[in-house]
C-alpha positions as protocol buffer text, in pm:
chain_id: "A"
residue {
  index: 1
  type: PRO
  ca { x: -1813 y: -695 z: -1746 }
}
residue {
  index: 2
  type: HIS
  ca { x: -1972 y: -971 z: -1645 }
}
residue {
  index: 3
  type: ASP
  ca { x: -1676 y: -1222 z: -1793 }
}
residue {
  index: 4
  type: LEU
  ca { x: -1459 y: -1092 z: -1490 }
}
residue {
  index: 5
  type: ALA
  ca { x: -1817 y: -1086 z: -1204 }
}
residue {
  index: 6
  type: ARG
  ca { x: -1713 y: -1471 z: -1273 }
}
residue {
  index: 7
  type: ALA
  ca { x: -1337 y: -1422 z: -1324 }
}
residue {
  index: 8
  type: ARG
  ca { x: -1393 y: -1287 z: -952 }
}
residue {
  index: 9
  type: ALA
  ca { x: -1623 y: -1543 z: -810 }
}
residue {
  index: 10
  type: LEU
  ca { x: -1358 y: -1825 z: -953 }
}
residue {
  index: 11
  type: ALA
  ca { x: -1039 y: -1629 z: -819 }
}
residue {
  index: 12
  type: PRO
  ca { x: -1077 y: -1778 z: -513 }
}
residue {
  index: 13
  type: LEU
  ca { x: -1055 y: -2125 z: -577 }
}
residue {
  index: 14
  type: LEU
  ca { x: -736 y: -2056 z: -799 }
}
residue {
  index: 15
  type: ASP
  ca { x: -557 y: -1870 z: -543 }
}
residue {
  index: 16
  type: PRO
  ca { x: -674 y: -2050 z: -139 }
}
residue {
  index: 17
  type: SER
  ca { x: -490 y: -1754 z: 68 }
}
residue {
  index: 18
  type: PRO
  ca { x: -687 y: -1472 z: 19 }
}
residue {
  index: 19
  type: TYR
  ca { x: -399 y: -1247 z: 153 }
}
residue {
  index: 20
  type: PRO
  ca { x: -67 y: -1196 z: -3 }
}
residue {
  index: 21
  type: THR
  ca { x: 233 y: -1348 z: 284 }
}
residue {
  index: 22
  type: ARG
  ca { x: 620 y: -1263 z: 289 }
}
residue {
  index: 23
  type: THR
  ca { x: 661 y: -1528 z: 25 }
}
residue {
  index: 24
  type: ASP
  ca { x: 480 y: -1357 z: -191 }
}
residue {
  index: 25
  type: VAL
  ca { x: 587 y: -1026 z: -175 }
}
residue {
  index: 26
  type: ASP
  ca { x: 969 y: -798 z: -280 }
}
residue {
  index: 27
  type: ALA
  ca { x: 841 y: -528 z: -239 }
}
residue {
  index: 28
  type: VAL
  ca { x: 531 y: -233 z: -5 }
}
residue {
  index: 29
  type: VAL
  ca { x: 416 y: 94 z: -241 }
}
residue {
  index: 30
  type: LEU
  ca { x: 193 y: 299 z: -40 }
}
residue {
  index: 31
  type: ASP
  ca { x: -58 y: 587 z: -93 }
}
residue {
  index: 32
  type: PHE
  ca { x: -47 y: 827 z: 145 }
}
residue {
  index: 33
  type: ASP
  ca { x: -438 y: 1009 z: 190 }
}
residue {
  index: 34
  type: GLY
  ca { x: -692 y: 740 z: 218 }
}
residue {
  index: 35
  type: THR
  ca { x: -464 y: 417 z: 333 }
}
residue {
  index: 36
  type: GLN
  ca { x: -253 y: 630 z: 568 }
}
residue {
  index: 37
  type: THR
  ca { x: -495 y: 860 z: 674 }
}
residue {
  index: 38
  type: ASP
  ca { x: -923 y: 884 z: 758 }
}
residue {
  index: 39
  type: ASP
  ca { x: -847 y: 1013 z: 362 }
}
residue {
  index: 40
  type: ARG
  ca { x: -991 y: 1368 z: 542 }
}
residue {
  index: 41
  type: VAL
  ca { x: -724 y: 1697 z: 591 }
}
residue {
  index: 42
  type: LEU
  ca { x: -803 y: 1997 z: 794 }
}
residue {
  index: 43
  type: ILE
  ca { x: -673 y: 2351 z: 710 }
}
residue {
  index: 44
  type: ASP
  ca { x: -579 y: 2634 z: 942 }
}
residue {
  index: 45
  type: SER
  ca { x: -689 y: 2969 z: 869 }
}
residue {
  index: 46
  type: ASP
  ca { x: -277 y: 3004 z: 746 }
}
residue {
  index: 47
  type: GLY
  ca { x: -379 y: 2792 z: 499 }
}
residue {
  index: 48
  type: ARG
  ca { x: -219 y: 2437 z: 643 }
}
residue {
  index: 49
  type: GLU
  ca { x: -318 y: 2083 z: 596 }
}
residue {
  index: 50
  type: ILE
  ca { x: -282 y: 1834 z: 871 }
}
residue {
  index: 51
  type: VAL
  ca { x: -430 y: 1475 z: 865 }
}
residue {
  index: 52
  type: ALA
  ca { x: -395 y: 1236 z: 1138 }
}
residue {
  index: 53
  type: VAL
  ca { x: -217 y: 885 z: 1111 }
}
residue {
  index: 54
  type: HIS
  ca { x: -267 y: 595 z: 1306 }
}
residue {
  index: 55
  type: ARG
  ca { x: 45 y: 480 z: 1548 }
}
residue {
  index: 56
  type: GLY
  ca { x: -29 y: 135 z: 1449 }
}
residue {
  index: 57
  type: ASP
  ca { x: 41 y: 137 z: 1045 }
}
residue {
  index: 58
  type: GLY
  ca { x: 388 y: 363 z: 1107 }
}
residue {
  index: 59
  type: LEU
  ca { x: 485 y: 37 z: 1329 }
}
residue {
  index: 60
  type: GLY
  ca { x: 355 y: -198 z: 1111 }
}
residue {
  index: 61
  type: ILE
  ca { x: 621 y: 33 z: 816 }
}
residue {
  index: 62
  type: ALA
  ca { x: 923 y: 16 z: 1085 }
}
residue {
  index: 63
  type: ALA
  ca { x: 857 y: -417 z: 1119 }
}
residue {
  index: 64
  type: LEU
  ca { x: 854 y: -429 z: 713 }
}
residue {
  index: 65
  type: ARG
  ca { x: 1135 y: -227 z: 729 }
}
residue {
  index: 66
  type: ARG
  ca { x: 1315 y: -451 z: 912 }
}
residue {
  index: 67
  type: ALA
  ca { x: 1198 y: -726 z: 774 }
}
residue {
  index: 68
  type: GLY
  ca { x: 1427 y: -562 z: 498 }
}
residue {
  index: 69
  type: LEU
  ca { x: 1136 y: -559 z: 242 }
}
residue {
  index: 70
  type: PRO
  ca { x: 1145 y: -208 z: 16 }
}
residue {
  index: 71
  type: VAL
  ca { x: 872 y: -5 z: 151 }
}
residue {
  index: 72
  type: LEU
  ca { x: 762 y: 337 z: -43 }
}
residue {
  index: 73
  type: ILE
  ca { x: 555 y: 582 z: -25 }
}
residue {
  index: 74
  type: LEU
  ca { x: 347 y: 738 z: -346 }
}
residue {
  index: 75
  type: SER
  ca { x: 161 y: 950 z: -389 }
}
residue {
  index: 76
  type: THR
  ca { x: -14 y: 1249 z: -585 }
}
residue {
  index: 77
  type: GLU
  ca { x: -29 y: 1511 z: -334 }
}
residue {
  index: 78
  type: GLN
  ca { x: 211 y: 1774 z: -337 }
}
residue {
  index: 79
  type: ASN
  ca { x: 203 y: 1828 z: 48 }
}
residue {
  index: 80
  type: PRO
  ca { x: 492 y: 1900 z: 248 }
}
residue {
  index: 81
  type: VAL
  ca { x: 282 y: 1681 z: 539 }
}
residue {
  index: 82
  type: VAL
  ca { x: 366 y: 1342 z: 283 }
}
residue {
  index: 83
  type: ALA
  ca { x: 741 y: 1419 z: 290 }
}
residue {
  index: 84
  type: ALA
  ca { x: 712 y: 1509 z: 638 }
}
residue {
  index: 85
  type: ARG
  ca { x: 473 y: 1146 z: 749 }
}
residue {
  index: 86
  type: ALA
  ca { x: 793 y: 966 z: 560 }
}
residue {
  index: 87
  type: ARG
  ca { x: 1093 y: 1154 z: 713 }
}
residue {
  index: 88
  type: LYS
  ca { x: 953 y: 988 z: 1004 }
}
residue {
  index: 89
  type: LEU
  ca { x: 900 y: 573 z: 899 }
}
residue {
  index: 90
  type: GLN
  ca { x: 1198 y: 631 z: 733 }
}
residue {
  index: 91
  type: VAL
  ca { x: 1047 y: 558 z: 421 }
}
residue {
  index: 92
  type: PRO
  ca { x: 1145 y: 780 z: 37 }
}
residue {
  index: 93
  type: VAL
  ca { x: 878 y: 952 z: -68 }
}
residue {
  index: 94
  type: LEU
  ca { x: 706 y: 1016 z: -460 }
}
residue {
  index: 95
  type: HIS
  ca { x: 463 y: 1306 z: -430 }
}
residue {
  index: 96
  type: GLY
  ca { x: 328 y: 1512 z: -652 }
}
residue {
  index: 97
  type: ILE
  ca { x: 307 y: 1258 z: -933 }
}
residue {
  index: 98
  type: ASP
  ca { x: -1 y: 1256 z: -1228 }
}
residue {
  index: 99
  type: ARG
  ca { x: 105 y: 927 z: -1305 }
}
residue {
  index: 100
  type: LYS
  ca { x: 90 y: 678 z: -1013 }
}
residue {
  index: 101
  type: ASP
  ca { x: 140 y: 402 z: -1292 }
}
residue {
  index: 102
  type: LEU
  ca { x: 468 y: 524 z: -1492 }
}
residue {
  index: 103
  type: ALA
  ca { x: 622 y: 612 z: -1080 }
}
residue {
  index: 104
  type: LEU
  ca { x: 538 y: 226 z: -976 }
}
residue {
  index: 105
  type: LYS
  ca { x: 676 y: 89 z: -1336 }
}
residue {
  index: 106
  type: GLN
  ca { x: 983 y: 323 z: -1288 }
}
residue {
  index: 107
  type: TRP
  ca { x: 1048 y: 278 z: -859 }
}
residue {
  index: 108
  type: CYS
  ca { x: 1015 y: -103 z: -995 }
}
residue {
  index: 109
  type: GLU
  ca { x: 1335 y: -122 z: -1249 }
}
residue {
  index: 110
  type: GLU
  ca { x: 1557 y: 82 z: -1001 }
}
residue {
  index: 111
  type: GLN
  ca { x: 1430 y: -157 z: -699 }
}
residue {
  index: 112
  type: SER
  ca { x: 1504 y: -450 z: -951 }
}
residue {
  index: 113
  type: VAL
  ca { x: 1199 y: -574 z: -807 }
}
residue {
  index: 114
  type: ALA
  ca { x: 977 y: -743 z: -1073 }
}
residue {
  index: 115
  type: PRO
  ca { x: 614 y: -517 z: -1057 }
}
residue {
  index: 116
  type: ASP
  ca { x: 428 y: -870 z: -1002 }
}
residue {
  index: 117
  type: ARG
  ca { x: 634 y: -918 z: -671 }
}
residue {
  index: 118
  type: VAL
  ca { x: 495 y: -588 z: -529 }
}
residue {
  index: 119
  type: LEU
  ca { x: 260 y: -512 z: -275 }
}
residue {
  index: 120
  type: TYR
  ca { x: 35 y: -174 z: -423 }
}
residue {
  index: 121
  type: VAL
  ca { x: -202 y: -12 z: -97 }
}
residue {
  index: 122
  type: GLY
  ca { x: -498 y: 176 z: -231 }
}
residue {
  index: 123
  type: ASN
  ca { x: -804 y: 354 z: -227 }
}
residue {
  index: 124
  type: ASP
  ca { x: -896 y: 594 z: -491 }
}
residue {
  index: 125
  type: VAL
  ca { x: -986 y: 559 z: -890 }
}
residue {
  index: 126
  type: ASN
  ca { x: -632 y: 741 z: -944 }
}
residue {
  index: 127
  type: ASP
  ca { x: -459 y: 384 z: -788 }
}
residue {
  index: 128
  type: LEU
  ca { x: -640 y: 164 z: -1011 }
}
residue {
  index: 129
  type: ALA
  ca { x: -393 y: 228 z: -1298 }
}
residue {
  index: 130
  type: CYS
  ca { x: -130 y: 88 z: -1022 }
}
residue {
  index: 131
  type: PHE
  ca { x: -384 y: -158 z: -900 }
}
residue {
  index: 132
  type: GLY
  ca { x: -316 y: -333 z: -1261 }
}
residue {
  index: 133
  type: LEU
  ca { x: 28 y: -327 z: -1257 }
}
residue {
  index: 134
  type: ALA
  ca { x: 161 y: -484 z: -901 }
}
residue {
  index: 135
  type: GLY
  ca { x: 76 y: -880 z: -855 }
}
residue {
  index: 136
  type: TRP
  ca { x: -84 y: -805 z: -520 }
}
residue {
  index: 137
  type: PRO
  ca { x: -261 y: -453 z: -535 }
}
residue {
  index: 138
  type: VAL
  ca { x: -476 y: -425 z: -179 }
}
residue {
  index: 139
  type: ALA
  ca { x: -779 y: -158 z: -67 }
}
residue {
  index: 140
  type: VAL
  ca { x: -837 y: -27 z: 193 }
}
residue {
  index: 141
  type: ALA
  ca { x: -1180 y: -138 z: 410 }
}
residue {
  index: 142
  type: ASN
  ca { x: -1319 y: 216 z: 327 }
}
residue {
  index: 143
  type: ALA
  ca { x: -1131 y: 245 z: -57 }
}
residue {
  index: 144
  type: HIS
  ca { x: -1457 y: 301 z: -307 }
}
residue {
  index: 145
  type: ASP
  ca { x: -1616 y: 82 z: -499 }
}
residue {
  index: 146
  type: SER
  ca { x: -1456 y: 31 z: -752 }
}
residue {
  index: 147
  type: VAL
  ca { x: -1130 y: 9 z: -642 }
}
residue {
  index: 148
  type: ARG
  ca { x: -1206 y: -256 z: -353 }
}
residue {
  index: 149
  type: ALA
  ca { x: -1336 y: -459 z: -712 }
}
residue {
  index: 150
  type: ALA
  ca { x: -1034 y: -427 z: -822 }
}
residue {
  index: 151
  type: ALA
  ca { x: -822 y: -572 z: -543 }
}
residue {
  index: 152
  type: ARG
  ca { x: -663 y: -869 z: -533 }
}
residue {
  index: 153
  type: ALA
  ca { x: -746 y: -809 z: -124 }
}
residue {
  index: 154
  type: VAL
  ca { x: -895 y: -568 z: 113 }
}
residue {
  index: 155
  type: THR
  ca { x: -808 y: -496 z: 509 }
}
residue {
  index: 156
  type: THR
  ca { x: -1133 y: -531 z: 749 }
}
residue {
  index: 157
  type: ASN
  ca { x: -967 y: -212 z: 871 }
}
residue {
  index: 158
  type: PRO
  ca { x: -1014 y: 107 z: 700 }
}
residue {
  index: 159
  type: GLY
  ca { x: -772 y: 439 z: 553 }
}
residue {
  index: 160
  type: GLY
  ca { x: -642 y: 598 z: 854 }
}
residue {
  index: 161
  type: SER
  ca { x: -725 y: 347 z: 1133 }
}
residue {
  index: 162
  type: GLY
  ca { x: -488 y: 18 z: 1129 }
}
residue {
  index: 163
  type: ALA
  ca { x: -559 y: -17 z: 771 }
}
residue {
  index: 164
  type: ILE
  ca { x: -106 y: -80 z: 698 }
}
residue {
  index: 165
  type: ARG
  ca { x: -69 y: -262 z: 1054 }
}
residue {
  index: 166
  type: GLU
  ca { x: -338 y: -499 z: 938 }
}
residue {
  index: 167
  type: ILE
  ca { x: -140 y: -513 z: 599 }
}
residue {
  index: 168
  type: ALA
  ca { x: 197 y: -623 z: 814 }
}
residue {
  index: 169
  type: ALA
  ca { x: 5 y: -875 z: 1077 }
}
residue {
  index: 170
  type: TRP
  ca { x: -13 y: -1059 z: 655 }
}
residue {
  index: 171
  type: LEU
  ca { x: 318 y: -1014 z: 612 }
}
residue {
  index: 172
  type: LEU
  ca { x: 464 y: -1091 z: 987 }
}
residue {
  index: 173
  type: GLY
  ca { x: 238 y: -1210 z: 1162 }
}
residue {
  index: 174
  type: PRO
  ca { x: 43 y: -1009 z: 1458 }
}
residue {
  index: 175
  type: THR
  ca { x: 338 y: -1011 z: 1602 }
}
residue {
  index: 176
  type: LEU
  ca { x: 502 y: -793 z: 1304 }
}
residue {
  index: 177
  type: THR
  ca { x: 795 y: -1010 z: 1324 }
}
residue {
  index: 178
  type: VAL
  ca { x: 1027 y: -1203 z: 996 }
}
residue {
  index: 179
  type: PRO
  ca { x: 858 y: -1580 z: 966 }
}
residue {
  index: 180
  type: THR
  ca { x: 1190 y: -1731 z: 981 }
}
residue {
  index: 181
  type: ASP
  ca { x: 1121 y: -1960 z: 737 }
}
residue {
  index: 182
  type: VAL
  ca { x: 1177 y: -1635 z: 479 }
}
residue {
  index: 183
  type: SER
  ca { x: 1431 y: -1454 z: 787 }
}
residue {
  index: 184
  type: ALA
  ca { x: 1735 y: -1594 z: 602 }
}
residue {
  index: 185
  type: THR
  ca { x: 1603 y: -1464 z: 243 }
}
residue {
  index: 186
  type: PRO
  ca { x: 1758 y: -1259 z: 82 }
}
residue {
  index: 187
  type: THR
  ca { x: 1551 y: -941 z: -91 }
}
residue {
  index: 188
  type: LYS
  ca { x: 1585 y: -736 z: -337 }
}
């Protein structure tokens, strides 16, 4: 643990940019609960779950797709709300996944994307295995302490409050347009 703490203290000296840019990333993989939501769930009297999402996050995801970045929602929850949100965003979803790390690895192989070129967004301990695979593990501001500690970057916005929009701005700029230096570069 002491060596890890030292390594984290030295990392900013070797990695001058604390946030990735479009040239650093070939795909974006998003957890759902706690990253696209505030991690709360409302349950009605019939047992149906309801969550709130941030419209700015949807705008950010649409911009990432327009920029040619493959985007995937990867969730342990087997819930119709996850699938419904993915449909609305026109993003593929893998949900009800027990081993997210294995699913991420397989998806990367299918997409011909190197895991070290993946930005993975998570918030809780079940995301840590994926953090070990992804080149850009990102935690939302309100993530579990161990997840923030393992992340390469942490958003200023909490999950469900524009964190995904913030990440899209890291990659595409605040106007969410593809920078001209990478727009001609084909993505995988």
